[in-house]
């Protein structure tokens, strides 16, 4: 809206430029994705503590960052996103001898707008929120889920920040999203269906299993075992030392530099 009382010393060109900037700013705000605005407004956060030397974490959709923690326990900070974020629940308890955190999704169709590519991903998940062939699958207690970038369904996902003190054994399982680990010391396993995995500095054994997605690993030391098994996607490894090292890429490039191992196996489809 234009001010009718203009300053007599203001050149017409400057007045026009000011109005243009205001219009551009309004257009830029109007063009922001409604999903991002809604996600920020509906975010819900809490944290859980996992005791014991061995823990497991399961999240069907979201971004997981893994960092160095303090104290004796693994701490997980959970941030729920999406229009239906309130429908997500988190269960923590001992399962198969491990303290296990599971993000529970209530409906079969999950909308995750931040998927790195379009399409659908189908999962068979136990009622307790786990997958990867746990024993309860044989007793008909599993449930099928579909994660997609848009359409009908429950719009909800959970981003996790996992803080791991040195010496722990942690198993992180992600359906769709992203995993980033930085300078963790311990035995770490990351298993994803469709997600990129980035490891920047790791001390101890490291196991990566990806169905689809880029893998980028740098600076692994002190590992008894280091393995990376990628179904599809480029695998890059820089500066890794392990007693036993296994690199497997089904479809996609494999780039490696400065590897040290007593036993090295490389398999490229």
PDB file of C-alpha atoms in Angstrom:
ATOM      1  CA  UNK A   1       0.000   0.000   0.000  1.00  0.00           C
ATOM      2  CA  UNK A   2       1.523   3.345  -1.048  1.00  0.00           C
ATOM      3  CA  UNK A   3       1.956   6.276   1.334  1.00  0.00           C
ATOM      4  CA  UNK A   4       0.276   9.340  -0.195  1.00  0.00           C
ATOM      5  CA  UNK A   5       2.428  11.774   1.821  1.00  0.00           C
ATOM      6  CA  UNK A   6       5.840  11.453   0.215  1.00  0.00           C
ATOM      7  CA  UNK A   7       8.965  13.258   1.393  1.00  0.00           C
ATOM      8  CA  UNK A   8       9.779  16.103  -1.021  1.00  0.00           C
ATOM      9  CA  UNK A   9      13.500  15.236  -1.051  1.00  0.00           C
ATOM     10  CA  UNK A  10      13.008  11.573  -1.950  1.00  0.00           C
ATOM     11  CA  UNK A  11      13.817  10.987  -5.655  1.00  0.00           C
ATOM     12  CA  UNK A  12      11.068   9.195  -7.600  1.00  0.00           C
ATOM     13  CA  UNK A  13      13.466   6.381  -8.542  1.00  0.00           C
ATOM     14  CA  UNK A  14      14.169   5.615  -4.886  1.00  0.00           C
ATOM     15  CA  UNK A  15      10.460   5.592  -4.070  1.00  0.00           C
ATOM     16  CA  UNK A  16       9.828   3.140  -6.884  1.00  0.00           C
ATOM     17  CA  UNK A  17      12.697   0.900  -5.775  1.00  0.00           C
ATOM     18  CA  UNK A  18      11.372   0.831  -2.199  1.00  0.00           C
ATOM     19  CA  UNK A  19       7.927  -0.245  -3.388  1.00  0.00           C
ATOM     20  CA  UNK A  20       9.519  -2.920  -5.619  1.00  0.00           C
ATOM     21  CA  UNK A  21      11.474  -4.406  -2.716  1.00  0.00           C
ATOM     22  CA  UNK A  22       8.319  -4.528  -0.580  1.00  0.00           C
ATOM     23  CA  UNK A  23       6.470  -6.312  -3.366  1.00  0.00           C
ATOM     24  CA  UNK A  24       9.315  -8.801  -3.871  1.00  0.00           C
ATOM     25  CA  UNK A  25       9.450  -9.543  -0.148  1.00  0.00           C
ATOM     26  CA  UNK A  26       5.721 -10.178  -0.048  1.00  0.00           C
ATOM     27  CA  UNK A  27       5.944 -12.474  -3.068  1.00  0.00           C
ATOM     28  CA  UNK A  28       8.877 -14.370  -1.510  1.00  0.00           C
ATOM     29  CA  UNK A  29       6.930 -14.988   1.696  1.00  0.00           C
ATOM     30  CA  UNK A  30       3.906 -16.133  -0.259  1.00  0.00           C
ATOM     31  CA  UNK A  31       6.090 -18.553  -2.237  1.00  0.00           C
ATOM     32  CA  UNK A  32       7.515 -20.337   0.820  1.00  0.00           C
ATOM     33  CA  UNK A  33       6.474 -24.012   0.942  1.00  0.00           C
ATOM     34  CA  UNK A  34       3.459 -24.443   3.184  1.00  0.00           C
ATOM     35  CA  UNK A  35       4.886 -27.752   4.430  1.00  0.00           C
ATOM     36  CA  UNK A  36       8.008 -26.098   5.881  1.00  0.00           C
ATOM     37  CA  UNK A  37       5.976 -23.388   7.599  1.00  0.00           C
ATOM     38  CA  UNK A  38       3.576 -25.943   9.005  1.00  0.00           C
ATOM     39  CA  UNK A  39       6.386 -28.217  10.105  1.00  0.00           C
ATOM     40  CA  UNK A  40       8.070 -25.505  12.166  1.00  0.00           C
ATOM     41  CA  UNK A  41       4.796 -24.508  13.785  1.00  0.00           C
ATOM     42  CA  UNK A  42       3.858 -28.069  14.738  1.00  0.00           C
ATOM     43  CA  UNK A  43       7.242 -29.391  15.906  1.00  0.00           C
ATOM     44  CA  UNK A  44       7.148 -31.234  19.242  1.00  0.00           C
ATOM     45  CA  UNK A  45      10.320 -32.174  21.122  1.00  0.00           C
ATOM     46  CA  UNK A  46      11.307 -34.386  24.033  1.00  0.00           C
ATOM     47  CA  UNK A  47      14.227 -36.607  25.080  1.00  0.00           C
ATOM     48  CA  UNK A  48      14.731 -40.171  26.262  1.00  0.00           C
ATOM     49  CA  UNK A  49      17.606 -41.941  27.999  1.00  0.00           C
ATOM     50  CA  UNK A  50      18.805 -45.434  27.047  1.00  0.00           C
ATOM     51  CA  UNK A  51      20.794 -47.306  29.665  1.00  0.00           C
ATOM     52  CA  UNK A  52      23.093 -50.283  29.186  1.00  0.00           C
ATOM     53  CA  UNK A  53      26.169 -50.999  27.089  1.00  0.00           C
ATOM     54  CA  UNK A  54      24.148 -52.007  23.993  1.00  0.00           C
ATOM     55  CA  UNK A  55      21.165 -50.058  22.672  1.00  0.00           C
ATOM     56  CA  UNK A  56      19.053 -49.951  19.500  1.00  0.00           C
ATOM     57  CA  UNK A  57      17.056 -47.158  17.835  1.00  0.00           C
ATOM     58  CA  UNK A  58      14.303 -47.435  15.198  1.00  0.00           C
ATOM     59  CA  UNK A  59      12.758 -44.559  13.219  1.00  0.00           C
ATOM     60  CA  UNK A  60      10.763 -45.056  10.022  1.00  0.00           C
ATOM     61  CA  UNK A  61      11.169 -41.536   8.599  1.00  0.00           C
ATOM     62  CA  UNK A  62      13.390 -38.602   9.511  1.00  0.00           C
ATOM     63  CA  UNK A  63      16.885 -37.201   9.831  1.00  0.00           C
ATOM     64  CA  UNK A  64      19.181 -38.709  12.461  1.00  0.00           C
ATOM     65  CA  UNK A  65      22.305 -36.933  13.685  1.00  0.00           C
ATOM     66  CA  UNK A  66      24.725 -38.927  15.848  1.00  0.00           C
ATOM     67  CA  UNK A  67      27.210 -37.109  18.050  1.00  0.00           C
ATOM     68  CA  UNK A  68      29.452 -37.584  21.070  1.00  0.00           C
ATOM     69  CA  UNK A  69      27.622 -37.608  24.391  1.00  0.00           C
ATOM     70  CA  UNK A  70      28.665 -37.368  28.026  1.00  0.00           C
ATOM     71  CA  UNK A  71      27.881 -39.419  31.098  1.00  0.00           C
ATOM     72  CA  UNK A  72      27.030 -43.130  31.101  1.00  0.00           C
ATOM     73  CA  UNK A  73      23.873 -43.320  28.994  1.00  0.00           C
ATOM     74  CA  UNK A  74      22.820 -42.779  25.408  1.00  0.00           C
ATOM     75  CA  UNK A  75      20.474 -39.785  25.123  1.00  0.00           C
ATOM     76  CA  UNK A  76      18.043 -39.380  22.222  1.00  0.00           C
ATOM     77  CA  UNK A  77      16.430 -36.017  21.503  1.00  0.00           C
ATOM     78  CA  UNK A  78      13.234 -36.501  19.468  1.00  0.00           C
ATOM     79  CA  UNK A  79      11.598 -33.778  17.391  1.00  0.00           C
ATOM     80  CA  UNK A  80       8.283 -34.695  15.777  1.00  0.00           C
ATOM     81  CA  UNK A  81       7.269 -32.830  12.618  1.00  0.00           C
ATOM     82  CA  UNK A  82       4.280 -32.601  10.323  1.00  0.00           C
ATOM     83  CA  UNK A  83       0.592 -31.770  10.538  1.00  0.00           C
ATOM     84  CA  UNK A  84      -0.017 -35.058  12.398  1.00  0.00           C
ATOM     85  CA  UNK A  85       3.094 -34.948  14.585  1.00  0.00           C
ATOM     86  CA  UNK A  86       1.006 -35.477  17.712  1.00  0.00           C
ATOM     87  CA  UNK A  87       0.026 -38.951  16.535  1.00  0.00           C
ATOM     88  CA  UNK A  88       3.584 -40.265  16.863  1.00  0.00           C
ATOM     89  CA  UNK A  89       4.564 -42.015  20.077  1.00  0.00           C
ATOM     90  CA  UNK A  90       7.914 -43.222  21.416  1.00  0.00           C
ATOM     91  CA  UNK A  91       8.446 -46.518  23.236  1.00  0.00           C
ATOM     92  CA  UNK A  92      11.563 -47.328  25.248  1.00  0.00           C
ATOM     93  CA  UNK A  93      12.177 -50.714  26.837  1.00  0.00           C
ATOM     94  CA  UNK A  94      14.255 -53.873  26.798  1.00  0.00           C
ATOM     95  CA  UNK A  95      13.750 -55.947  23.644  1.00  0.00           C
ATOM     96  CA  UNK A  96      15.862 -59.049  22.979  1.00  0.00           C
ATOM     97  CA  UNK A  97      18.271 -58.023  25.719  1.00  0.00           C
ATOM     98  CA  UNK A  98      18.832 -54.471  24.450  1.00  0.00           C
ATOM     99  CA  UNK A  99      17.399 -51.190  25.656  1.00  0.00           C
ATOM    100  CA  UNK A 100      15.503 -50.127  22.535  1.00  0.00           C
ATOM    101  CA  UNK A 101      13.850 -46.884  21.417  1.00  0.00           C
ATOM    102  CA  UNK A 102      11.141 -47.126  18.768  1.00  0.00           C
ATOM    103  CA  UNK A 103       9.226 -44.287  17.113  1.00  0.00           C
ATOM    104  CA  UNK A 104       5.707 -45.676  16.614  1.00  0.00           C
ATOM    105  CA  UNK A 105       3.724 -44.621  13.536  1.00  0.00           C
ATOM    106  CA  UNK A 106      -0.029 -45.176  13.938  1.00  0.00           C
ATOM    107  CA  UNK A 107      -1.172 -45.438  10.307  1.00  0.00           C
ATOM    108  CA  UNK A 108      -0.187 -47.457   7.249  1.00  0.00           C
ATOM    109  CA  UNK A 109       0.395 -44.490   4.889  1.00  0.00           C
ATOM    110  CA  UNK A 110       3.020 -42.003   6.080  1.00  0.00           C
ATOM    111  CA  UNK A 111       3.635 -38.669   4.326  1.00  0.00           C
ATOM    112  CA  UNK A 112       7.257 -37.516   4.569  1.00  0.00           C
ATOM    113  CA  UNK A 113       7.677 -34.398   2.352  1.00  0.00           C
ATOM    114  CA  UNK A 114      11.456 -34.288   2.944  1.00  0.00           C
ATOM    115  CA  UNK A 115      12.073 -37.534   1.047  1.00  0.00           C
ATOM    116  CA  UNK A 116      15.176 -37.107  -1.083  1.00  0.00           C
ATOM    117  CA  UNK A 117      13.320 -38.376  -4.116  1.00  0.00           C
ATOM    118  CA  UNK A 118       9.764 -39.014  -5.230  1.00  0.00           C
ATOM    119  CA  UNK A 119       8.117 -42.384  -4.973  1.00  0.00           C
ATOM    120  CA  UNK A 120       6.896 -44.851  -2.378  1.00  0.00           C
ATOM    121  CA  UNK A 121       8.780 -47.100   0.023  1.00  0.00           C
ATOM    122  CA  UNK A 122       7.062 -50.130   1.539  1.00  0.00           C
ATOM    123  CA  UNK A 123       8.056 -51.641   4.886  1.00  0.00           C
ATOM    124  CA  UNK A 124       7.019 -54.594   6.993  1.00  0.00           C
ATOM    125  CA  UNK A 125       7.341 -53.564  10.629  1.00  0.00           C
ATOM    126  CA  UNK A 126       6.594 -55.361  13.867  1.00  0.00           C
ATOM    127  CA  UNK A 127       3.880 -54.012  16.134  1.00  0.00           C
ATOM    128  CA  UNK A 128       6.614 -52.951  18.544  1.00  0.00           C
ATOM    129  CA  UNK A 129       8.185 -50.677  15.899  1.00  0.00           C
ATOM    130  CA  UNK A 130      11.130 -52.852  14.840  1.00  0.00           C
ATOM    131  CA  UNK A 131      12.001 -54.383  11.500  1.00  0.00           C
ATOM    132  CA  UNK A 132      14.834 -56.259   9.724  1.00  0.00           C
ATOM    133  CA  UNK A 133      13.459 -59.731  10.266  1.00  0.00           C
ATOM    134  CA  UNK A 134      12.891 -59.846  14.001  1.00  0.00           C
ATOM    135  CA  UNK A 135      11.455 -63.090  15.278  1.00  0.00           C
ATOM    136  CA  UNK A 136       7.931 -61.817  15.847  1.00  0.00           C
ATOM    137  CA  UNK A 137       7.450 -61.521  12.065  1.00  0.00           C
ATOM    138  CA  UNK A 138       6.790 -65.266  11.984  1.00  0.00           C
ATOM    139  CA  UNK A 139       3.793 -64.934  14.292  1.00  0.00           C
ATOM    140  CA  UNK A 140       1.785 -62.567  12.133  1.00  0.00           C
ATOM    141  CA  UNK A 141       2.349 -59.535  14.353  1.00  0.00           C
ATOM    142  CA  UNK A 142       3.931 -57.437  11.597  1.00  0.00           C
ATOM    143  CA  UNK A 143       2.250 -54.595   9.724  1.00  0.00           C
ATOM    144  CA  UNK A 144       2.844 -53.068   6.303  1.00  0.00           C
ATOM    145  CA  UNK A 145       3.660 -49.381   5.997  1.00  0.00           C
ATOM    146  CA  UNK A 146       4.137 -47.126   2.995  1.00  0.00           C
ATOM    147  CA  UNK A 147       6.204 -43.927   3.161  1.00  0.00           C
ATOM    148  CA  UNK A 148       5.625 -41.381   0.378  1.00  0.00           C
ATOM    149  CA  UNK A 149       6.407 -37.750  -0.315  1.00  0.00           C
ATOM    150  CA  UNK A 150       2.812 -36.613  -0.880  1.00  0.00           C
ATOM    151  CA  UNK A 151      -0.780 -37.769  -1.138  1.00  0.00           C
ATOM    152  CA  UNK A 152      -3.202 -39.132   1.405  1.00  0.00           C
ATOM    153  CA  UNK A 153      -2.011 -40.364   4.767  1.00  0.00           C
ATOM    154  CA  UNK A 154      -0.553 -39.277   8.085  1.00  0.00           C
ATOM    155  CA  UNK A 155       1.900 -36.394   7.675  1.00  0.00           C
ATOM    156  CA  UNK A 156       4.372 -37.087  10.458  1.00  0.00           C
ATOM    157  CA  UNK A 157       8.034 -37.926  10.911  1.00  0.00           C
ATOM    158  CA  UNK A 158      10.634 -37.713  13.664  1.00  0.00           C
ATOM    159  CA  UNK A 159      14.125 -36.218  13.548  1.00  0.00           C
ATOM    160  CA  UNK A 160      16.490 -37.663  16.133  1.00  0.00           C
ATOM    161  CA  UNK A 161      19.678 -36.400  17.755  1.00  0.00           C
ATOM    162  CA  UNK A 162      21.564 -39.327  19.301  1.00  0.00           C
ATOM    163  CA  UNK A 163      24.259 -38.522  21.871  1.00  0.00           C
ATOM    164  CA  UNK A 164      26.587 -41.491  22.458  1.00  0.00           C
ATOM    165  CA  UNK A 165      29.222 -41.545  25.209  1.00  0.00           C
ATOM    166  CA  UNK A 166      32.441 -43.433  24.337  1.00  0.00           C
ATOM    167  CA  UNK A 167      32.474 -47.219  24.476  1.00  0.00           C
ATOM    168  CA  UNK A 168      28.813 -47.941  23.710  1.00  0.00           C
ATOM    169  CA  UNK A 169      27.445 -50.351  21.129  1.00  0.00           C
ATOM    170  CA  UNK A 170      24.611 -48.646  19.247  1.00  0.00           C
ATOM    171  CA  UNK A 171      22.424 -49.939  16.405  1.00  0.00           C
ATOM    172  CA  UNK A 172      20.576 -47.196  14.480  1.00  0.00           C
ATOM    173  CA  UNK A 173      17.826 -48.215  12.019  1.00  0.00           C
ATOM    174  CA  UNK A 174      16.200 -45.699   9.646  1.00  0.00           C
ATOM    175  CA  UNK A 175      13.597 -46.277   6.972  1.00  0.00           C
ATOM    176  CA  UNK A 176      13.699 -43.118   4.830  1.00  0.00           C
ATOM    177  CA  UNK A 177      15.677 -39.946   5.514  1.00  0.00           C
ATOM    178  CA  UNK A 178      19.313 -39.201   6.352  1.00  0.00           C
ATOM    179  CA  UNK A 179      21.964 -40.227   8.889  1.00  0.00           C
ATOM    180  CA  UNK A 180      24.986 -38.125   9.851  1.00  0.00           C
ATOM    181  CA  UNK A 181      27.524 -39.290  12.454  1.00  0.00           C
ATOM    182  CA  UNK A 182      30.358 -37.105  13.721  1.00  0.00           C
ATOM    183  CA  UNK A 183      33.360 -38.174  15.855  1.00  0.00           C
ATOM    184  CA  UNK A 184      31.652 -41.031  17.701  1.00  0.00           C
ATOM    185  CA  UNK A 185      33.803 -43.561  19.601  1.00  0.00           C
ATOM    186  CA  UNK A 186      32.357 -47.050  19.992  1.00  0.00           C
ATOM    187  CA  UNK A 187      30.748 -49.868  18.020  1.00  0.00           C
ATOM    188  CA  UNK A 188      28.234 -48.210  15.693  1.00  0.00           C
ATOM    189  CA  UNK A 189      25.871 -49.837  13.187  1.00  0.00           C
ATOM    190  CA  UNK A 190      23.692 -47.782  10.831  1.00  0.00           C
ATOM    191  CA  UNK A 191      21.067 -49.624   8.781  1.00  0.00           C
ATOM    192  CA  UNK A 192      18.869 -47.654   6.352  1.00  0.00           C
ATOM    193  CA  UNK A 193      16.427 -48.499   3.585  1.00  0.00           C
ATOM    194  CA  UNK A 194      16.563 -45.278   1.560  1.00  0.00           C
ATOM    195  CA  UNK A 195      18.793 -42.618   3.085  1.00  0.00           C
ATOM    196  CA  UNK A 196      22.159 -40.993   2.644  1.00  0.00           C
ATOM    197  CA  UNK A 197      24.767 -41.854   5.282  1.00  0.00           C
ATOM    198  CA  UNK A 198      27.653 -39.564   6.221  1.00  0.00           C
ATOM    199  CA  UNK A 199      30.331 -40.445   8.780  1.00  0.00           C
ATOM    200  CA  UNK A 200      32.870 -37.743   9.627  1.00  0.00           C
ATOM    201  CA  UNK A 201      35.373 -39.279  12.016  1.00  0.00           C
ATOM    202  CA  UNK A 202      34.815 -42.537  13.903  1.00  0.00           C
ATOM    203  CA  UNK A 203      36.882 -44.502  16.419  1.00  0.00           C
ATOM    204  CA  UNK A 204      35.950 -48.164  16.774  1.00  0.00           C
ATOM    205  CA  UNK A 205      34.068 -50.716  14.702  1.00  0.00           C
ATOM    206  CA  UNK A 206      31.651 -49.342  12.118  1.00  0.00           C
ATOM    207  CA  UNK A 207      28.975 -51.200  10.140  1.00  0.00           C
ATOM    208  CA  UNK A 208      26.885 -49.516   7.425  1.00  0.00           C
ATOM    209  CA  UNK A 209      24.057 -51.187   5.512  1.00  0.00           C
ATOM    210  CA  UNK A 210      22.110 -49.103   2.972  1.00  0.00           C
ATOM    211  CA  UNK A 211      19.424 -50.191   0.566  1.00  0.00           C
ATOM    212  CA  UNK A 212      19.548 -46.997  -1.463  1.00  0.00           C
ATOM    213  CA  UNK A 213      21.477 -43.786  -0.929  1.00  0.00           C
ATOM    214  CA  UNK A 214      24.888 -42.162  -0.976  1.00  0.00           C
ATOM    215  CA  UNK A 215      27.532 -43.253   1.555  1.00  0.00           C
ATOM    216  CA  UNK A 216      30.406 -40.928   2.497  1.00  0.00           C
ATOM    217  CA  UNK A 217      32.885 -42.077   5.179  1.00  0.00           C
ATOM    218  CA  UNK A 218      35.982 -40.229   6.317  1.00  0.00           C
ATOM    219  CA  UNK A 219      38.591 -40.831   9.033  1.00  0.00           C
ATOM    220  CA  UNK A 220      37.871 -44.216  10.618  1.00  0.00           C
ATOM    221  CA  UNK A 221      40.466 -45.376  13.178  1.00  0.00           C
ATOM    222  CA  UNK A 222      40.842 -48.107  15.770  1.00  0.00           C
ATOM    223  CA  UNK A 223      38.301 -50.420  14.145  1.00  0.00           C
ATOM    224  CA  UNK A 224      38.361 -54.155  14.543  1.00  0.00           C
ATOM    225  CA  UNK A 225      35.829 -54.295  11.702  1.00  0.00           C
ATOM    226  CA  UNK A 226      34.629 -51.732   9.187  1.00  0.00           C
ATOM    227  CA  UNK A 227      31.991 -52.762   6.663  1.00  0.00           C
ATOM    228  CA  UNK A 228      29.867 -50.885   4.166  1.00  0.00           C
ATOM    229  CA  UNK A 229      27.177 -52.759   2.203  1.00  0.00           C
ATOM    230  CA  UNK A 230      25.305 -50.516  -0.254  1.00  0.00           C
ATOM    231  CA  UNK A 231      22.501 -51.727  -2.495  1.00  0.00           C
ATOM    232  CA  UNK A 232      22.664 -48.696  -4.781  1.00  0.00           C
ATOM    233  CA  UNK A 233      24.363 -45.331  -4.567  1.00  0.00           C
ATOM    234  CA  UNK A 234      27.901 -43.985  -4.657  1.00  0.00           C
ATOM    235  CA  UNK A 235      30.209 -45.094  -1.833  1.00  0.00           C
ATOM    236  CA  UNK A 236      33.184 -42.896  -0.898  1.00  0.00           C
ATOM    237  CA  UNK A 237      35.712 -43.902   1.772  1.00  0.00           C
ATOM    238  CA  UNK A 238      38.675 -41.742   2.755  1.00  0.00           C
ATOM    239  CA  UNK A 239      41.305 -42.464   5.425  1.00  0.00           C
ATOM    240  CA  UNK A 240      40.093 -45.681   7.051  1.00  0.00           C
ATOM    241  CA  UNK A 241      42.014 -48.146   9.223  1.00  0.00           C
ATOM    242  CA  UNK A 242      40.605 -51.497  10.385  1.00  0.00           C
ATOM    243  CA  UNK A 243      41.755 -55.037  11.040  1.00  0.00           C
ATOM    244  CA  UNK A 244      39.020 -56.369   8.704  1.00  0.00           C
ATOM    245  CA  UNK A 245      37.491 -54.132   6.032  1.00  0.00           C
ATOM    246  CA  UNK A 246      34.659 -55.071   3.672  1.00  0.00           C
ATOM    247  CA  UNK A 247      33.293 -52.729   0.999  1.00  0.00           C
ATOM    248  CA  UNK A 248      30.329 -53.884  -1.091  1.00  0.00           C
ATOM    249  CA  UNK A 249      28.417 -51.835  -3.680  1.00  0.00           C
ATOM    250  CA  UNK A 250      25.621 -53.474  -5.638  1.00  0.00           C
ATOM    251  CA  UNK A 251      24.930 -50.618  -8.039  1.00  0.00           C
ATOM    252  CA  UNK A 252      26.891 -47.384  -8.042  1.00  0.00           C
ATOM    253  CA  UNK A 253      30.461 -46.167  -7.923  1.00  0.00           C
ATOM    254  CA  UNK A 254      32.996 -47.003  -5.231  1.00  0.00           C
ATOM    255  CA  UNK A 255      35.807 -44.560  -4.503  1.00  0.00           C
ATOM    256  CA  UNK A 256      38.417 -45.270  -1.819  1.00  0.00           C
ATOM    257  CA  UNK A 257      41.653 -43.633  -0.765  1.00  0.00           C
ATOM    258  CA  UNK A 258      44.212 -44.249   1.978  1.00  0.00           C
ATOM    259  CA  UNK A 259      42.909 -47.561   3.360  1.00  0.00           C
ATOM    260  CA  UNK A 260      44.841 -49.697   5.861  1.00  0.00           C
ATOM    261  CA  UNK A 261      43.660 -53.223   6.722  1.00  0.00           C
ATOM    262  CA  UNK A 262      44.992 -56.701   7.508  1.00  0.00           C
ATOM    263  CA  UNK A 263      42.136 -58.109   5.450  1.00  0.00           C
ATOM    264  CA  UNK A 264      40.406 -56.139   2.689  1.00  0.00           C
ATOM    265  CA  UNK A 265      37.452 -57.321   0.586  1.00  0.00           C
ATOM    266  CA  UNK A 266      35.940 -55.224  -2.204  1.00  0.00           C
ATOM    267  CA  UNK A 267      32.861 -56.329  -4.146  1.00  0.00           C
ATOM    268  CA  UNK A 268      31.270 -54.124  -6.825  1.00  0.00           C
ATOM    269  CA  UNK A 269      28.192 -55.227  -8.738  1.00  0.00           C
TER     270      UNK A 269
END
